[in-house]
Amino acid sequence: MTLMEILILIILPVLILIFLSLDVLFLTWLERKVIARIQLRYGPNRTGPFGILQPLADALKLIQKEDIIPRDADRTIFNLAPIVSFVAAALPFMFVPFSEYFQLALIDNAIIFLLATSALSAIGILLAAWGSNSKYPLLGGMRAIAQVLSYEIPLVLAILSVIILVGSFSLIDIVKYQEENIWLIFLQPLGFLIFFISGLAEASRVPFDLPESESELVAGFHTEYSGMKFALLLFAEYIHLILISMLMTLLYLGGWDIPGLYYLESVAKSIGYTLGLSEKLSIGLLHFLILIIKVHIVIFLILWITRGTLFRIRVYSLPVLSWKGLIPLAMLNVIITSILAGGLG
Amino acid sequence: MKYKFEGYEIEVRDNELLLNLGPQHPSTHGLCRLVVKLEGEKVKEIIPIIGYLHRGVEKICENRTYLQIIPITDRMDYLSAMNNNFAYVTAVEELLGVKVPERAEYLRVIAAELNRIASHLLFIATFGMDIGSFSAFMYGFRDREMILDLLEEMSGARMLYSYMRIGGVKRDVKKEFFDRCIKVLDKLEERLKDYERFFLENELFINRTKGIGILKPEDAIKLGVTGPNLRASGVKYDIRRVDPYSVYESIDFEVITDSGCDSYARFMVRFKEIKESIKIVRQAIKQIPEGDIMARVPKVIRPPEGEVYSRVESPRGELGVYIYSDGKSDKPYRIKFRVPSFANLSAFPHFNKGLLLADLIVSFASIDIVLGDIDR
């Protein structure tokens, strides 16, 4: 391996991490702004134009804060939890293709590794809940684990139907299939719905924000955290939201595919040529841009539809919805897809 | 393990958890502290602990003249100050034997009903927030604001009105006030349709509230629950009808009841009562005569020796005032407020055991207590 290759190996993950961090900052601003508009408020509007610098100010504030560790907390676990959460949230991005030519770890069954690493986030929550040695975090942690366990299954089953249909474990292949045929949301409407609901639950968004429902559990497993550790936990949560939206885009909404992609690609190629970029790089950047815009549209819809208008779901009906509703439906979806795919193939 | 606190002693086993909700907690509505014993998330015991807002209102009243007590009553149930004023002044008037001019009575009814609407809107707002929708909170506050503007125009204050006086009201309203009032009520009726869509057509809302915190009618009566909470258990009991005061006899309105007995029913009763209150205000505006707004009352109020108990229907239930006058002083010898929130909170632990923690919060929000009212 040359020095150049090693440098690239180091630089690329750092670039992705920087992108994720910046996007999280942007998302906190977007969320506050969108929700404020729905709720007849203005949202942040003091720092910078439209308050866009507010997340930076918040981050600075959190960095300055005293790092408080409760007396009775289990210090090792308490300190470990935010790091584990953050790493577990960021790790799946190794297996996410950002364009047709760029995926950090290019392996055949990327999607399995992606799901496996994203499931690690439950451990981070459990560590935070247990390490705090406090009552509200414990209750929040218990709920979070129940939720993750219940909703991982329909999520995976929904993805399974996609895999059966496309016949590949690679996300790049799945997007290519959609480029050649039709977006999978039209072939898998039920699967998309299941994925959407369980994805919301995975990312603990309203109406599934039970682990941190402020009206009963104050802040759930965050309660005892302050300063940078709190920021890391919050980052992990938003990165999870980005991951879910990105998966939704890649699996069902065509990834970087839009009508007229071919012309855009040729435009990108010619622009790249004049700038002296290679063909792959210019097309890759175009794909990345389209993907990011789509992901943010999805996130905006999630904020708008759920956070603005819905109530929190009942604790009791949370597992019931999954085990009695989503899992049988997802299994049905798998069976139907298998029969149809067999018939077509 | 045994825990001792505030005169309670509670046994907690290894698989149980003693959780302290409050006094600083997002959904304790003021400064109530609920100590709950949990097994998993299931609530096994509830102990409400009150007194964080105690100011000794009743004792303070013994050192104030009858007129000076009116602003103090504002500060009990601060969300329905008009109704507190109402209860107090009617009690003193009964003691004095004063006949209040009819225009003043109508103004009082308008003020009290507007205040009831504002209070119920706030209930809807906080209830929505406790179920997890901050949007509902903002919408409720927006519409309450319109009513507060009207009350401000009447009394000069937004929250602690001190509008009523012994023998009448503080000041008359302008003629245009009634037009504005009707305009606001029209707008509010439009907005209520939005609430119906937001709450009642929302599957998640119904799922969260139906069957939560069931208060049987016989228990409700035994525990002294009054107001919308009692009516949501299907008991048709409203002081405005059972023991009519002021001009409520000449006003046509329905006593809303619901046989659901649960949190959903309690929400529904309050929601429908807003509509009834709008109806009452409209009628009162139509019927209000011209005339004086103050009866002839001596400058220094010194009631004859005797005692009186007078009650009104506040947004939270039966609000009673007991006054004993020794006949010599211009200050009451003893004054006692029978507040609805206190009885409602005392009943709370009896019908909520076995709920999950999240449902307990919903049930707690649905009884709509005000801690200023309880602690006094």
Short mmCIF file of N, CA and C in Angstrom, two decimals, chain A residues 98-214:
data_model
loop_
_atom_site.label_atom_id
_atom_site.label_comp_id
_atom_site.label_asym_id
_atom_site.label_seq_id
_atom_site.Cartn_x
_atom_site.Cartn_y
_atom_site.Cartn_z
N PHE A 98 -22.45 6.63 -1.05
CA PHE A 98 -22.82 8.03 -1.25
C PHE A 98 -22.96 8.37 -2.73
N SER A 99 -22.41 7.49 -3.56
CA SER A 99 -22.66 7.63 -4.99
C SER A 99 -22.40 6.26 -5.61
N GLU A 100 -22.56 6.18 -6.91
CA GLU A 100 -22.40 4.89 -7.56
C GLU A 100 -20.98 4.35 -7.35
N TYR A 101 -20.00 5.27 -7.19
CA TYR A 101 -18.60 4.84 -7.14
C TYR A 101 -17.99 4.94 -5.76
N PHE A 102 -18.75 5.40 -4.80
CA PHE A 102 -18.11 5.64 -3.51
C PHE A 102 -18.86 4.98 -2.35
N GLN A 103 -18.22 4.01 -1.77
CA GLN A 103 -18.71 3.41 -0.53
C GLN A 103 -17.46 3.07 0.25
N LEU A 104 -17.43 3.45 1.53
CA LEU A 104 -16.18 3.35 2.27
C LEU A 104 -15.68 1.91 2.34
N ALA A 105 -16.57 1.01 2.78
CA ALA A 105 -16.19 -0.40 2.84
C ALA A 105 -16.99 -1.12 1.76
N LEU A 106 -16.33 -1.37 0.67
CA LEU A 106 -17.04 -1.95 -0.47
C LEU A 106 -17.06 -3.46 -0.34
N ILE A 107 -18.10 -3.99 0.31
CA ILE A 107 -18.21 -5.44 0.43
C ILE A 107 -19.54 -5.87 -0.15
N ASP A 108 -19.64 -7.15 -0.44
CA ASP A 108 -20.80 -7.64 -1.17
C ASP A 108 -22.10 -7.50 -0.39
N ASN A 109 -22.08 -7.96 0.89
CA ASN A 109 -23.32 -7.87 1.64
C ASN A 109 -23.28 -6.71 2.63
N ALA A 110 -23.13 -5.54 2.06
CA ALA A 110 -23.01 -4.33 2.87
C ALA A 110 -24.22 -4.14 3.78
N ILE A 111 -25.39 -4.49 3.28
CA ILE A 111 -26.61 -4.15 4.00
C ILE A 111 -26.70 -4.91 5.32
N ILE A 112 -26.15 -6.13 5.33
CA ILE A 112 -26.19 -6.91 6.57
C ILE A 112 -25.30 -6.25 7.62
N PHE A 113 -24.10 -5.84 7.18
CA PHE A 113 -23.19 -5.17 8.11
C PHE A 113 -23.79 -3.86 8.59
N LEU A 114 -24.46 -3.17 7.68
CA LEU A 114 -25.08 -1.89 8.03
C LEU A 114 -26.10 -2.08 9.15
N LEU A 115 -26.97 -3.08 8.97
CA LEU A 115 -28.00 -3.31 9.99
C LEU A 115 -27.37 -3.76 11.30
N ALA A 116 -26.35 -4.60 11.19
CA ALA A 116 -25.71 -5.12 12.40
C ALA A 116 -25.07 -3.99 13.20
N THR A 117 -24.38 -3.09 12.51
CA THR A 117 -23.72 -2.01 13.24
C THR A 117 -24.73 -1.01 13.78
N SER A 118 -25.81 -0.78 13.04
CA SER A 118 -26.78 0.20 13.55
C SER A 118 -27.51 -0.34 14.76
N ALA A 119 -27.61 -1.67 14.86
CA ALA A 119 -28.27 -2.25 16.04
C ALA A 119 -27.45 -2.05 17.30
N LEU A 120 -26.16 -1.74 17.13
CA LEU A 120 -25.30 -1.51 18.29
C LEU A 120 -25.75 -0.32 19.12
N SER A 121 -26.51 0.59 18.51
CA SER A 121 -26.89 1.81 19.24
C SER A 121 -27.67 1.47 20.50
N ALA A 122 -28.37 0.32 20.48
CA ALA A 122 -29.11 -0.08 21.68
C ALA A 122 -28.16 -0.26 22.86
N ILE A 123 -26.95 -0.73 22.58
CA ILE A 123 -25.99 -0.93 23.66
C ILE A 123 -25.60 0.41 24.28
N GLY A 124 -25.41 1.40 23.42
CA GLY A 124 -25.09 2.73 23.94
C GLY A 124 -26.17 3.24 24.87
N ILE A 125 -27.42 3.07 24.46
CA ILE A 125 -28.54 3.53 25.29
C ILE A 125 -28.56 2.77 26.61
N LEU A 126 -28.37 1.47 26.51
CA LEU A 126 -28.40 0.64 27.73
C LEU A 126 -27.30 1.06 28.69
N LEU A 127 -26.11 1.32 28.14
CA LEU A 127 -24.99 1.76 28.99
C LEU A 127 -25.32 3.08 29.66
N ALA A 128 -25.88 4.02 28.87
CA ALA A 128 -26.21 5.33 29.44
C ALA A 128 -27.24 5.18 30.55
N ALA A 129 -28.25 4.34 30.29
CA ALA A 129 -29.32 4.18 31.27
C ALA A 129 -28.81 3.52 32.55
N TRP A 130 -27.98 2.51 32.37
CA TRP A 130 -27.52 1.77 33.54
C TRP A 130 -26.43 2.55 34.28
N GLY A 131 -25.53 3.17 33.52
CA GLY A 131 -24.41 3.87 34.12
C GLY A 131 -24.83 5.07 34.95
N SER A 132 -25.94 5.72 34.58
CA SER A 132 -26.38 6.89 35.34
C SER A 132 -26.78 6.52 36.75
N ASN A 133 -27.21 5.29 36.92
CA ASN A 133 -27.68 4.81 38.22
C ASN A 133 -28.73 5.74 38.80
N SER A 134 -29.70 6.06 37.98
CA SER A 134 -30.74 6.98 38.38
C SER A 134 -32.06 6.43 37.86
N LYS A 135 -33.18 6.91 38.40
CA LYS A 135 -34.44 6.23 38.10
C LYS A 135 -35.01 6.57 36.73
N TYR A 136 -35.03 7.85 36.40
CA TYR A 136 -35.61 8.22 35.10
C TYR A 136 -34.82 7.61 33.93
N PRO A 137 -33.49 7.71 33.94
CA PRO A 137 -32.74 7.07 32.85
C PRO A 137 -32.99 5.58 32.77
N LEU A 138 -33.13 4.94 33.91
CA LEU A 138 -33.36 3.49 33.90
C LEU A 138 -34.67 3.17 33.19
N LEU A 139 -35.73 3.90 33.56
CA LEU A 139 -37.02 3.66 32.92
C LEU A 139 -36.94 3.96 31.42
N GLY A 140 -36.27 5.07 31.08
CA GLY A 140 -36.12 5.42 29.67
C GLY A 140 -35.35 4.36 28.92
N GLY A 141 -34.29 3.86 29.54
CA GLY A 141 -33.48 2.83 28.90
C GLY A 141 -34.27 1.55 28.66
N MET A 142 -35.07 1.18 29.67
CA MET A 142 -35.89 -0.02 29.51
C MET A 142 -36.82 0.11 28.32
N ARG A 143 -37.46 1.29 28.24
CA ARG A 143 -38.37 1.52 27.11
C ARG A 143 -37.61 1.48 25.79
N ALA A 144 -36.43 2.10 25.77
CA ALA A 144 -35.67 2.17 24.52
C ALA A 144 -35.33 0.77 24.04
N ILE A 145 -34.90 -0.09 24.96
CA ILE A 145 -34.51 -1.44 24.55
C ILE A 145 -35.73 -2.20 24.02
N ALA A 146 -36.85 -2.08 24.74
CA ALA A 146 -38.07 -2.76 24.28
C ALA A 146 -38.42 -2.29 22.87
N GLN A 147 -38.26 -1.00 22.66
CA GLN A 147 -38.62 -0.42 21.37
C GLN A 147 -37.70 -0.91 20.26
N VAL A 148 -36.40 -0.88 20.54
CA VAL A 148 -35.44 -1.29 19.51
C VAL A 148 -35.64 -2.76 19.16
N LEU A 149 -35.84 -3.58 20.20
CA LEU A 149 -36.04 -5.01 19.96
C LEU A 149 -37.29 -5.23 19.11
N SER A 150 -38.35 -4.49 19.42
CA SER A 150 -39.61 -4.72 18.70
C SER A 150 -39.52 -4.27 17.26
N TYR A 151 -38.81 -3.19 17.00
CA TYR A 151 -38.91 -2.60 15.67
C TYR A 151 -37.78 -2.98 14.73
N GLU A 152 -36.73 -3.62 15.28
CA GLU A 152 -35.65 -4.09 14.40
C GLU A 152 -36.19 -5.14 13.43
N ILE A 153 -37.10 -5.98 13.94
CA ILE A 153 -37.54 -7.12 13.14
C ILE A 153 -38.35 -6.69 11.90
N PRO A 154 -39.42 -5.89 12.07
CA PRO A 154 -40.13 -5.46 10.85
C PRO A 154 -39.24 -4.68 9.89
N LEU A 155 -38.30 -3.92 10.47
CA LEU A 155 -37.38 -3.16 9.62
C LEU A 155 -36.58 -4.10 8.72
N VAL A 156 -36.01 -5.14 9.34
CA VAL A 156 -35.19 -6.08 8.58
C VAL A 156 -36.05 -6.86 7.58
N LEU A 157 -37.26 -7.21 8.01
CA LEU A 157 -38.14 -7.96 7.11
C LEU A 157 -38.51 -7.12 5.89
N ALA A 158 -38.74 -5.82 6.13
CA ALA A 158 -39.08 -4.95 5.00
C ALA A 158 -37.91 -4.88 4.02
N ILE A 159 -36.70 -4.80 4.58
CA ILE A 159 -35.52 -4.75 3.71
C ILE A 159 -35.34 -6.08 2.97
N LEU A 160 -35.70 -7.17 3.67
CA LEU A 160 -35.56 -8.50 3.07
C LEU A 160 -36.35 -8.60 1.77
N SER A 161 -37.57 -8.03 1.76
CA SER A 161 -38.37 -8.09 0.53
C SER A 161 -37.66 -7.38 -0.60
N VAL A 162 -37.03 -6.24 -0.26
CA VAL A 162 -36.29 -5.51 -1.29
C VAL A 162 -35.17 -6.37 -1.83
N ILE A 163 -34.46 -7.03 -0.91
CA ILE A 163 -33.33 -7.86 -1.33
C ILE A 163 -33.80 -9.00 -2.24
N ILE A 164 -34.93 -9.61 -1.86
CA ILE A 164 -35.46 -10.69 -2.69
C ILE A 164 -35.79 -10.19 -4.08
N LEU A 165 -36.40 -9.02 -4.12
CA LEU A 165 -36.84 -8.46 -5.41
C LEU A 165 -35.65 -8.14 -6.30
N VAL A 166 -34.63 -7.50 -5.70
CA VAL A 166 -33.49 -7.06 -6.49
C VAL A 166 -32.50 -8.20 -6.71
N GLY A 167 -32.40 -9.05 -5.70
CA GLY A 167 -31.48 -10.17 -5.83
C GLY A 167 -30.06 -9.81 -5.50
N SER A 168 -29.87 -8.80 -4.64
CA SER A 168 -28.51 -8.43 -4.26
C SER A 168 -28.50 -7.82 -2.87
N PHE A 169 -27.38 -8.03 -2.16
CA PHE A 169 -27.23 -7.44 -0.84
C PHE A 169 -26.56 -6.09 -0.89
N SER A 170 -26.21 -5.65 -2.09
CA SER A 170 -25.45 -4.41 -2.20
C SER A 170 -26.40 -3.25 -2.44
N LEU A 171 -26.22 -2.18 -1.68
CA LEU A 171 -27.10 -1.02 -1.84
C LEU A 171 -26.90 -0.37 -3.20
N ILE A 172 -25.67 -0.45 -3.71
CA ILE A 172 -25.42 0.13 -5.03
C ILE A 172 -26.23 -0.60 -6.09
N ASP A 173 -26.26 -1.94 -5.96
CA ASP A 173 -27.06 -2.72 -6.91
C ASP A 173 -28.54 -2.38 -6.80
N ILE A 174 -28.98 -2.17 -5.56
CA ILE A 174 -30.41 -1.86 -5.37
C ILE A 174 -30.75 -0.54 -6.06
N VAL A 175 -29.87 0.46 -5.92
CA VAL A 175 -30.13 1.73 -6.58
C VAL A 175 -30.07 1.57 -8.10
N LYS A 176 -29.11 0.77 -8.56
CA LYS A 176 -28.99 0.55 -10.01
C LYS A 176 -30.26 -0.10 -10.56
N TYR A 177 -30.79 -1.06 -9.79
CA TYR A 177 -32.04 -1.72 -10.18
C TYR A 177 -33.15 -0.68 -10.35
N GLN A 178 -33.18 0.27 -9.41
CA GLN A 178 -34.22 1.29 -9.46
C GLN A 178 -34.00 2.24 -10.63
N GLU A 179 -32.71 2.49 -10.95
CA GLU A 179 -32.42 3.33 -12.11
C GLU A 179 -32.94 2.68 -13.39
N GLU A 180 -32.75 1.34 -13.46
CA GLU A 180 -33.12 0.64 -14.68
C GLU A 180 -34.62 0.41 -14.76
N ASN A 181 -35.25 0.10 -13.61
CA ASN A 181 -36.68 -0.20 -13.64
C ASN A 181 -37.51 0.96 -13.13
N ILE A 182 -37.93 0.85 -11.89
CA ILE A 182 -38.82 1.86 -11.31
C ILE A 182 -38.47 1.96 -9.84
N TRP A 183 -38.73 3.12 -9.25
CA TRP A 183 -38.44 3.26 -7.82
C TRP A 183 -39.20 2.21 -7.02
N LEU A 184 -38.54 1.68 -6.01
CA LEU A 184 -39.13 0.54 -5.30
C LEU A 184 -40.35 0.91 -4.46
N ILE A 185 -40.55 2.21 -4.21
CA ILE A 185 -41.74 2.59 -3.44
C ILE A 185 -42.99 2.18 -4.20
N PHE A 186 -42.89 2.12 -5.56
CA PHE A 186 -44.07 1.73 -6.34
C PHE A 186 -44.24 0.22 -6.37
N LEU A 187 -43.13 -0.51 -6.24
CA LEU A 187 -43.23 -1.97 -6.22
C LEU A 187 -43.48 -2.50 -4.81
N GLN A 188 -43.05 -1.72 -3.82
CA GLN A 188 -43.11 -2.19 -2.44
C GLN A 188 -43.82 -1.15 -1.54
N PRO A 189 -45.05 -0.75 -1.88
CA PRO A 189 -45.69 0.29 -1.06
C PRO A 189 -45.87 -0.14 0.39
N LEU A 190 -46.26 -1.41 0.58
CA LEU A 190 -46.46 -1.90 1.95
C LEU A 190 -45.14 -1.94 2.70
N GLY A 191 -44.12 -2.43 1.99
CA GLY A 191 -42.79 -2.49 2.60
C GLY A 191 -42.31 -1.11 3.01
N PHE A 192 -42.56 -0.12 2.15
CA PHE A 192 -42.14 1.24 2.46
C PHE A 192 -42.83 1.75 3.72
N LEU A 193 -44.14 1.48 3.82
CA LEU A 193 -44.90 1.92 4.99
C LEU A 193 -44.33 1.29 6.26
N ILE A 194 -44.08 -0.02 6.20
CA ILE A 194 -43.52 -0.71 7.36
C ILE A 194 -42.17 -0.14 7.72
N PHE A 195 -41.35 0.10 6.68
CA PHE A 195 -40.02 0.65 6.92
C PHE A 195 -40.12 2.04 7.53
N PHE A 196 -41.05 2.83 7.04
CA PHE A 196 -41.22 4.20 7.54
C PHE A 196 -41.56 4.19 9.02
N ILE A 197 -42.56 3.37 9.39
CA ILE A 197 -43.02 3.34 10.78
C ILE A 197 -41.92 2.81 11.69
N SER A 198 -41.33 1.66 11.29
CA SER A 198 -40.32 1.11 12.20
C SER A 198 -39.05 1.95 12.19
N GLY A 199 -38.81 2.66 11.09
CA GLY A 199 -37.68 3.57 11.06
C GLY A 199 -37.85 4.71 12.05
N LEU A 200 -39.08 5.25 12.10
CA LEU A 200 -39.37 6.29 13.09
C LEU A 200 -39.12 5.78 14.50
N ALA A 201 -39.57 4.53 14.73
CA ALA A 201 -39.38 3.96 16.07
C ALA A 201 -37.90 3.75 16.35
N GLU A 202 -37.15 3.32 15.33
CA GLU A 202 -35.72 3.11 15.51
C GLU A 202 -35.01 4.39 15.90
N ALA A 203 -35.41 5.48 15.24
CA ALA A 203 -34.75 6.75 15.52
C ALA A 203 -35.39 7.48 16.69
N SER A 204 -36.31 6.84 17.39
CA SER A 204 -37.12 7.41 18.48
C SER A 204 -37.64 8.80 18.16
N ARG A 205 -38.32 8.91 17.04
CA ARG A 205 -38.96 10.18 16.72
C ARG A 205 -40.41 10.11 17.14
N VAL A 206 -41.05 11.29 17.31
CA VAL A 206 -42.49 11.32 17.56
C VAL A 206 -43.16 10.56 16.44
N PRO A 207 -44.16 9.72 16.66
CA PRO A 207 -44.83 9.43 17.94
C PRO A 207 -44.15 8.34 18.77
N PHE A 208 -42.95 7.93 18.39
CA PHE A 208 -42.30 6.85 19.13
C PHE A 208 -41.18 7.39 20.01
N ASP A 209 -41.33 8.58 20.57
CA ASP A 209 -40.23 9.14 21.35
C ASP A 209 -40.35 8.76 22.82
N LEU A 210 -40.88 7.58 23.07
CA LEU A 210 -41.11 7.15 24.46
C LEU A 210 -39.86 7.13 25.33
N PRO A 211 -38.68 6.71 24.80
CA PRO A 211 -37.52 6.65 25.69
C PRO A 211 -37.17 8.00 26.31
N GLU A 212 -37.56 9.08 25.67
CA GLU A 212 -37.18 10.37 26.25
C GLU A 212 -38.40 11.29 26.37
N SER A 213 -39.59 10.68 26.57
CA SER A 213 -40.80 11.49 26.64
C SER A 213 -40.71 12.44 27.82
N GLU A 214 -40.64 13.74 27.51
CA GLU A 214 -40.32 14.67 28.58
C GLU A 214 -41.45 14.82 29.58
#
